[in-house]
mmCIF file of C-alpha atoms in Angstrom:
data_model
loop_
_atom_site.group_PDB
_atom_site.id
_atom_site.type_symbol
_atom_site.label_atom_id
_atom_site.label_comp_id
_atom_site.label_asym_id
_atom_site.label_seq_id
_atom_site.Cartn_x
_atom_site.Cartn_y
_atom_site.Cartn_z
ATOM 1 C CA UNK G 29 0.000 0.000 0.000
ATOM 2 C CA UNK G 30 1.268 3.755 -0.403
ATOM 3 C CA UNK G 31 0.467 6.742 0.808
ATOM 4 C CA UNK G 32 0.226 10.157 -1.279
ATOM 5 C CA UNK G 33 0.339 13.581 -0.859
ATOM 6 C CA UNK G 34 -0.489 15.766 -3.576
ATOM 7 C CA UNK G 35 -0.649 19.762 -3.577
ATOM 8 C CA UNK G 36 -3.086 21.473 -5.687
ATOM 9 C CA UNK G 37 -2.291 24.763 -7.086
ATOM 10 C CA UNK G 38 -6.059 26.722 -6.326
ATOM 11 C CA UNK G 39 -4.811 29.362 -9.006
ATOM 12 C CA UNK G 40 -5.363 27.140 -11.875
ATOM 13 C CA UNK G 41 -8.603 26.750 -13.365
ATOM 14 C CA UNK G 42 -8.069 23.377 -13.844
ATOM 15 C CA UNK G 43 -7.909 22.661 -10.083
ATOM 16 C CA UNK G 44 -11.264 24.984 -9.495
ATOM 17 C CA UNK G 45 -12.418 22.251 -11.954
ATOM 18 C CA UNK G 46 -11.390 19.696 -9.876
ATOM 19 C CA UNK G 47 -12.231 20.853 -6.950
ATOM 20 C CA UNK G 48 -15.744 21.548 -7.739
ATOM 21 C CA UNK G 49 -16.598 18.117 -8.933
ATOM 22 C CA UNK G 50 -16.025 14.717 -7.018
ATOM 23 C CA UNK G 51 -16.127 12.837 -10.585
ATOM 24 C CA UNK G 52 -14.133 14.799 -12.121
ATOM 25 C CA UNK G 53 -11.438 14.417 -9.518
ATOM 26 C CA UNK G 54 -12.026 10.734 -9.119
ATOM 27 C CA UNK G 55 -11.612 10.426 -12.901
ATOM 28 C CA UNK G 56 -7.938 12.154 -12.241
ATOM 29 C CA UNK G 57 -7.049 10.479 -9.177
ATOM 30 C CA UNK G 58 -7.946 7.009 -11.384
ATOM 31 C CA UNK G 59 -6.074 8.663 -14.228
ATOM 32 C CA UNK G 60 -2.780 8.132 -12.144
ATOM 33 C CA UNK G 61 -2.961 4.196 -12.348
ATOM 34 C CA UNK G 62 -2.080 2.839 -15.623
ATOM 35 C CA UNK G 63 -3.315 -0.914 -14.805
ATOM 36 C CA UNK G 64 -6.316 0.330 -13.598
ATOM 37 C CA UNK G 65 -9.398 -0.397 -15.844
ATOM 38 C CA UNK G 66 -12.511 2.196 -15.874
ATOM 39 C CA UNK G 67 -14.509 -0.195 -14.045
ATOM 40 C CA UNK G 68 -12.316 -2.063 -11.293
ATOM 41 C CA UNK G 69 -12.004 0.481 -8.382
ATOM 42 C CA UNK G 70 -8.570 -1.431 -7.652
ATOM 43 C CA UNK G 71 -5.422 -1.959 -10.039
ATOM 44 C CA UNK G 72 -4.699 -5.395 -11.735
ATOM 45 C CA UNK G 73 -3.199 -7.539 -9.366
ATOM 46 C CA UNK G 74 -4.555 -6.306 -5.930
ATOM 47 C CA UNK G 75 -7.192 -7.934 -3.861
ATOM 48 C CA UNK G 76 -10.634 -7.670 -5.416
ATOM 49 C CA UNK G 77 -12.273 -9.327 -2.741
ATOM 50 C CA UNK G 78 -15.431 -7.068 -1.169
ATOM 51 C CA UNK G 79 -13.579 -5.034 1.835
ATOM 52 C CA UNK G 80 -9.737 -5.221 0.102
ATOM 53 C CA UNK G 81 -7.425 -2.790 -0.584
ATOM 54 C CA UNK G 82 -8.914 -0.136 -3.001
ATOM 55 C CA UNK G 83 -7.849 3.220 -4.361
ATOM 56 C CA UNK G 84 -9.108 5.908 -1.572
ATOM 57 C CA UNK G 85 -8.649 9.677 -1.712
ATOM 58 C CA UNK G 86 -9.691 12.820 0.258
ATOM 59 C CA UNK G 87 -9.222 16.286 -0.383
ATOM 60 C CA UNK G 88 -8.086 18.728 2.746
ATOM 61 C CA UNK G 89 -8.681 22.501 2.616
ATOM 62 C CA UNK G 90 -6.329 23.740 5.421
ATOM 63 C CA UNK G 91 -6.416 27.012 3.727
ATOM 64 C CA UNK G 92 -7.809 28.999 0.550
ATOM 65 C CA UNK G 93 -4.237 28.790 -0.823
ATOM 66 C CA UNK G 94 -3.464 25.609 0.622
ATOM 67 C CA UNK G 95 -5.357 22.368 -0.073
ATOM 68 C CA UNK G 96 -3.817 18.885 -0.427
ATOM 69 C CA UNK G 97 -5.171 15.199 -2.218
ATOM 70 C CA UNK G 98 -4.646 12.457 0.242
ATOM 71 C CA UNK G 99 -4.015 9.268 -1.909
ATOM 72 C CA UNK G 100 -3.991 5.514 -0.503
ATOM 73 C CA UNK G 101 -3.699 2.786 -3.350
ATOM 74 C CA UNK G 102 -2.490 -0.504 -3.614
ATOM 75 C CA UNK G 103 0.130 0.810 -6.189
ATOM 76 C CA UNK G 104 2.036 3.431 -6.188
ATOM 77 C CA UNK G 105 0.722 6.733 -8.630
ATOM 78 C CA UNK G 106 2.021 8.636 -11.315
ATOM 79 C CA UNK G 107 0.374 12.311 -11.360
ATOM 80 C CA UNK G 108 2.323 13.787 -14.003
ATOM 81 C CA UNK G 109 -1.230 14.629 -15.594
ATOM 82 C CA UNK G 110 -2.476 16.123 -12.461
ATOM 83 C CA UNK G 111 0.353 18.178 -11.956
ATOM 84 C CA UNK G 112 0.255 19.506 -15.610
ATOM 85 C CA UNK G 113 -3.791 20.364 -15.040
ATOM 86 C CA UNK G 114 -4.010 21.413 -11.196
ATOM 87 C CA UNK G 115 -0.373 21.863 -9.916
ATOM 88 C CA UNK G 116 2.962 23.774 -10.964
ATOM 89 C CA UNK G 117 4.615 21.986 -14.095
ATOM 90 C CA UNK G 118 7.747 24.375 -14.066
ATOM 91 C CA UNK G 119 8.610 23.970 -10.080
ATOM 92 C CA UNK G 120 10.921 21.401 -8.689
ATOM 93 C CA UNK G 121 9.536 17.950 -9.565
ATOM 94 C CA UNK G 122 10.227 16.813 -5.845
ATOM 95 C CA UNK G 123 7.643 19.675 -4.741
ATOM 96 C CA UNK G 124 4.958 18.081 -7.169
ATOM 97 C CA UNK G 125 3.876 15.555 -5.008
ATOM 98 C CA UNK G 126 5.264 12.749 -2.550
ATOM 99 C CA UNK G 127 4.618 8.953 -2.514
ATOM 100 C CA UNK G 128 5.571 6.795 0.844
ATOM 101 C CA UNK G 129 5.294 3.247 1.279
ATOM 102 C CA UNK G 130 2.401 3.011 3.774
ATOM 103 C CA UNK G 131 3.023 -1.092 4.400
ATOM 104 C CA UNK G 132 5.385 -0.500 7.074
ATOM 105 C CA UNK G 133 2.925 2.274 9.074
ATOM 106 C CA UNK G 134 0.665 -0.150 8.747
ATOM 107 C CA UNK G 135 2.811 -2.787 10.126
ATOM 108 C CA UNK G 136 3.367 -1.154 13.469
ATOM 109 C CA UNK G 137 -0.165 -0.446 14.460
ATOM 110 C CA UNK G 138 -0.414 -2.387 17.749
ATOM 111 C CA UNK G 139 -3.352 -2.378 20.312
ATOM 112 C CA UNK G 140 -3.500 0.455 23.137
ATOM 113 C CA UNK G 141 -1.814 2.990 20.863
ATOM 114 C CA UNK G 142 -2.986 6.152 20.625
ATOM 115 C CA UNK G 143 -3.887 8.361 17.471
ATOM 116 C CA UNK G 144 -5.015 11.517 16.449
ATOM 117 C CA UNK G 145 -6.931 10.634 12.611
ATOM 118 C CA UNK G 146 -8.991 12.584 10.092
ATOM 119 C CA UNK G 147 -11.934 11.326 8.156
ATOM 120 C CA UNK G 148 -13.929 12.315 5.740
ATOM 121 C CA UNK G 149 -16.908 10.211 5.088
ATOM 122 C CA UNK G 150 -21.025 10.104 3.633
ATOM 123 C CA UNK G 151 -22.641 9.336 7.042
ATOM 124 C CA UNK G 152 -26.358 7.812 5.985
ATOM 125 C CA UNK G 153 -28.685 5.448 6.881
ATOM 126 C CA UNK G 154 -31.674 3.444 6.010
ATOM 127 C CA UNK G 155 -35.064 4.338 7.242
ATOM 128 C CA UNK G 156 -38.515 3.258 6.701
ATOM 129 C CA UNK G 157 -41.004 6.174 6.615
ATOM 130 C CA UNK G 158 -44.206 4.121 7.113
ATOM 131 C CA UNK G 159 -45.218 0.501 7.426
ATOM 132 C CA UNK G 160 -44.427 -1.733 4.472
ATOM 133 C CA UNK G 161 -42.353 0.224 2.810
ATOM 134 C CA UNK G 162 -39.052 -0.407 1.842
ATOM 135 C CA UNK G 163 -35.944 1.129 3.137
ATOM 136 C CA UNK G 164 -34.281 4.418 2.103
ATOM 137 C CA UNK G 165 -30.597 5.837 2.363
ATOM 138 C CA UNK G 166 -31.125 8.652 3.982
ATOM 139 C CA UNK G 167 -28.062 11.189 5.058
ATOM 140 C CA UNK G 168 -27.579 12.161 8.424
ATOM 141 C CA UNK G 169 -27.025 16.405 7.968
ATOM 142 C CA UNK G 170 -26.489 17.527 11.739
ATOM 143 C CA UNK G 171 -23.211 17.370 13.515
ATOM 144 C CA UNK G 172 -24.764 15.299 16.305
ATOM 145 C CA UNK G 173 -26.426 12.775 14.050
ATOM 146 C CA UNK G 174 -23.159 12.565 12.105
ATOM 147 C CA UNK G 175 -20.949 11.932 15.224
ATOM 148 C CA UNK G 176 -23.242 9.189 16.255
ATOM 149 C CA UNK G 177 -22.821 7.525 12.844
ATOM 150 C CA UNK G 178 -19.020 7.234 13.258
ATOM 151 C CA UNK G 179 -19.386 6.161 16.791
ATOM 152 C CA UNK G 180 -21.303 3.344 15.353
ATOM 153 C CA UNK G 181 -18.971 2.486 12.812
ATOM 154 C CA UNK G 182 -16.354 1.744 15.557
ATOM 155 C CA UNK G 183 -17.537 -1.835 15.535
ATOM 156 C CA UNK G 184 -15.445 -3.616 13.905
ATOM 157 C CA UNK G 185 -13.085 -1.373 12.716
ATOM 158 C CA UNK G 186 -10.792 -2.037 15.592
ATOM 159 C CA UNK G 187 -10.614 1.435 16.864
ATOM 160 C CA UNK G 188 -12.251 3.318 19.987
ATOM 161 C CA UNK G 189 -12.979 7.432 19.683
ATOM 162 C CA UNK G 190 -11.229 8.572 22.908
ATOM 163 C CA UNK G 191 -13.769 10.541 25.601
ATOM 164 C CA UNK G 192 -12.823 13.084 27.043
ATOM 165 C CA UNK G 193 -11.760 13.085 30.709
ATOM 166 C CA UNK G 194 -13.670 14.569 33.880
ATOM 167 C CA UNK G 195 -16.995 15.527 31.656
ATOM 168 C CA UNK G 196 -20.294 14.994 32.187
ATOM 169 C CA UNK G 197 -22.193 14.243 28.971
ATOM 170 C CA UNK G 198 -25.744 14.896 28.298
ATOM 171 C CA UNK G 199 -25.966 12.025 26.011
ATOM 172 C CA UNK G 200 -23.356 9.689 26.438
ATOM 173 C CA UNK G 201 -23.591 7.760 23.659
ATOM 174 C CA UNK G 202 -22.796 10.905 21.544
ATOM 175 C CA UNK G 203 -21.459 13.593 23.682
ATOM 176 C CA UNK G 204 -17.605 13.613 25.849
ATOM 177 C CA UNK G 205 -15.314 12.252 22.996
ATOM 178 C CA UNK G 206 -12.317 13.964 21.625
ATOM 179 C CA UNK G 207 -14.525 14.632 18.536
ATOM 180 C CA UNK G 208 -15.031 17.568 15.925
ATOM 181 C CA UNK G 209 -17.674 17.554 13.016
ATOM 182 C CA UNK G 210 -16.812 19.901 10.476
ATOM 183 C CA UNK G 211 -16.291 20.718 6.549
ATOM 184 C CA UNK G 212 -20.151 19.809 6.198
ATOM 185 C CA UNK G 213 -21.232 19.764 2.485
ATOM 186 C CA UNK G 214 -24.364 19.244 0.834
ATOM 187 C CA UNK G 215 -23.565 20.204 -2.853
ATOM 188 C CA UNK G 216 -23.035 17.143 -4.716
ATOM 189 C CA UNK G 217 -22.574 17.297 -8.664
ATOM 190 C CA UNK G 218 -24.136 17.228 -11.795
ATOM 191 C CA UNK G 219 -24.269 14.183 -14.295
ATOM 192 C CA UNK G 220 -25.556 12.864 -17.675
ATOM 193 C CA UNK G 221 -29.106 11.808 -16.896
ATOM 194 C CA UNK G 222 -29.174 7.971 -18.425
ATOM 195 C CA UNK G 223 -33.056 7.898 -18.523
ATOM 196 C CA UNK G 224 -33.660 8.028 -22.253
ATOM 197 C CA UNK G 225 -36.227 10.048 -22.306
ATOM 198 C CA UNK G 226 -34.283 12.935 -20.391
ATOM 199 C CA UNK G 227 -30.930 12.897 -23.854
ATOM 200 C CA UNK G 228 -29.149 15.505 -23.246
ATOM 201 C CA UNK G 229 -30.348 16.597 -19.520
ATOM 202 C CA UNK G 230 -27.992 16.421 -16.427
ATOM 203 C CA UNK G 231 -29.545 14.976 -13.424
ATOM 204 C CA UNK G 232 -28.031 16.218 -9.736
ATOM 205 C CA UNK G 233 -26.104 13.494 -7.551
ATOM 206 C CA UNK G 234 -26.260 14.194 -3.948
ATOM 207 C CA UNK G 235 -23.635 13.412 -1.769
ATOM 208 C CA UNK G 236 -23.817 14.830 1.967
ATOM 209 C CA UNK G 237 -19.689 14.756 3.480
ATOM 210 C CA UNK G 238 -18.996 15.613 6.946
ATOM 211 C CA UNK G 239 -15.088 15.551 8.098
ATOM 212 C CA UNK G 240 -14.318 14.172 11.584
ATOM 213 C CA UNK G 241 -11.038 15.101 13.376
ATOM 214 C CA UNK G 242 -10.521 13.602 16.705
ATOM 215 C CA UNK G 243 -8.077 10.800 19.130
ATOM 216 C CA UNK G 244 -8.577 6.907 18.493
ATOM 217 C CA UNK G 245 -7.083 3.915 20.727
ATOM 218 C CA UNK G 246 -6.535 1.229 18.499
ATOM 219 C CA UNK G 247 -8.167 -2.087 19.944
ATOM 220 C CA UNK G 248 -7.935 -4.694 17.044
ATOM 221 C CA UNK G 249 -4.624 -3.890 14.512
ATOM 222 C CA UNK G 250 -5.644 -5.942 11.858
ATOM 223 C CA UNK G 251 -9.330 -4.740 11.643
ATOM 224 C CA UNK G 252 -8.253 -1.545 11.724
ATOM 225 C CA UNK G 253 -5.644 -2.237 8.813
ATOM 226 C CA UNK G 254 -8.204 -2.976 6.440
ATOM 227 C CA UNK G 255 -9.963 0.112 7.810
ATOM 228 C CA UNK G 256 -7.575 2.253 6.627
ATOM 229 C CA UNK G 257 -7.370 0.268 3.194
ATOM 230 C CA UNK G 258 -10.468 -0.418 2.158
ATOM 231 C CA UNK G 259 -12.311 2.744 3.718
ATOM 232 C CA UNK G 260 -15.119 3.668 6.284
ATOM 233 C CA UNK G 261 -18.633 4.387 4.498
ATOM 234 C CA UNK G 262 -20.272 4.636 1.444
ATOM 235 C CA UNK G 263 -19.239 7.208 -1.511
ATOM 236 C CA UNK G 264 -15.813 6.210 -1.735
ATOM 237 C CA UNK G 265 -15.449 7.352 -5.404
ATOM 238 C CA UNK G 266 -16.138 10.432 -4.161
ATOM 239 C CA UNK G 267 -13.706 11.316 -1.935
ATOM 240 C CA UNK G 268 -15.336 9.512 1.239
ATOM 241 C CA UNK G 269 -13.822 7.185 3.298
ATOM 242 C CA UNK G 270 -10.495 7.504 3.914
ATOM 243 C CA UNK G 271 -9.159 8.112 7.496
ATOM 244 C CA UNK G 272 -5.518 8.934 8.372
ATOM 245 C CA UNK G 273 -3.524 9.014 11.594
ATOM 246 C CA UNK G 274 -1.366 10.931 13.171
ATOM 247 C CA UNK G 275 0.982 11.186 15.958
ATOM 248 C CA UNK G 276 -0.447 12.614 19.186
ATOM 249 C CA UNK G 277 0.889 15.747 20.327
#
């Protein structure tokens, strides 16, 4: 597995393009696999299997000026196309962007540590609005309803959200945790309408992202591996899903 880190020069117009439009940035981000066909979401080669390893990105606005792609992928990238569209072609090719090999990180996860880890994710879930109906994906949209989604997705994934010490929640299975909600986005994107009697007419996609930064304890090291590889959520084509760590300060 490898992790990237790819700058995107907000100057161009051809990273406003990008930026505005989750397909048209997972169409680049796929662009920088050569064995990997338009309809696999992993390369040739890699596990397949439902839950594997699979090409995972995330984009991070720190700043107007300064916002970074987050890359994991089974293989390593080659952005030379993104860098011509959305970064700076005549700079130092070492400030373009940076690959790691992310096998060994993952290597050293052990129970007990401790983590501080960004996610950005599509936090839904299925209701029934009246008796005999069938289910709907619904999207959670407020910060509470959103934190309780990841607390729920802790199951399994072999992490804990940390709570916070010497508080007094009001609802404890949702308040107290070293936990921020924000970046919540509503706008989703436009696409070719396939219904053939609407040729020609675009049909909106909606896609409902909520970031969550926060402190994890890891309590299962290989569940939380193929967290980290496989992603957390639904709308992982769209830049949901992927969760980093970082060292605690």
């Amino acid at each position: 597995m490898y992790l990237t880190r790819f700058r995107l020069n907000t100057h161009r117009s051809g990273s406003r393009r990008l930026l505005s439009s989750p397909q048209a940035m997972h169409a680049a981000v796929l662009g920088g696999f050569p064995d990997l066909l338009p309809t696999s979401p992993v390369p040739s080669g890699a596990a397949a299997e439902p839950g594997g390893p699979r090409v995972l990105w995330r984009v991070d606005r720190n700043a107007k000026a300064e916002v970074f792609l987050y890359m994991v992928s089974p293989s390593r990238p080659e952005l030379t196309h993104m860098v011509e569209q959305a970064g700076w072609p005549r700079s130092d090719p070492e400030t373009w962007w940076s690959t790691h090999d992310y096998t060994g990180f993952l290597s050293r996860l052990e129970a007990g540590q401790t983590w501080g880890f960004r996610l950005t994710a599509n936090p839904v879930h299925s209701i029934r609005r009246k008796d005999g109906e069938e289910t709907k994906r619904t999207a959670h949209v407020t910060p509470r309803h959103q934190a309780g989604w990841l607390l729920k997705q802790q199951a399994g994934r072999g992490f804990e959200v940390l709570r916070r010490e010497g508080t007094e929640p009001a609802l404890p299975e949702i308040d107290g945790y070293e936990l921020l909600v924000h970046g919540r986005d509503d706008s989703g994107f436009d696409k070719p309408d396939p219904r053939p009697h609407r040729k020609g007419a675009r049909m909106r996609v909606p896609v409902v992202t909520a970031t969550f930064d926060g402190r994890l304890t890891v309590t299962d090291p290989e569940a939380l591996r193929r967290a980290l590889c496989a992603g957390i959520g639904r709308a992982k084509a769209y830049g949901c899903g992927l969760m980093t760590l970082a060292p605690v300060r």
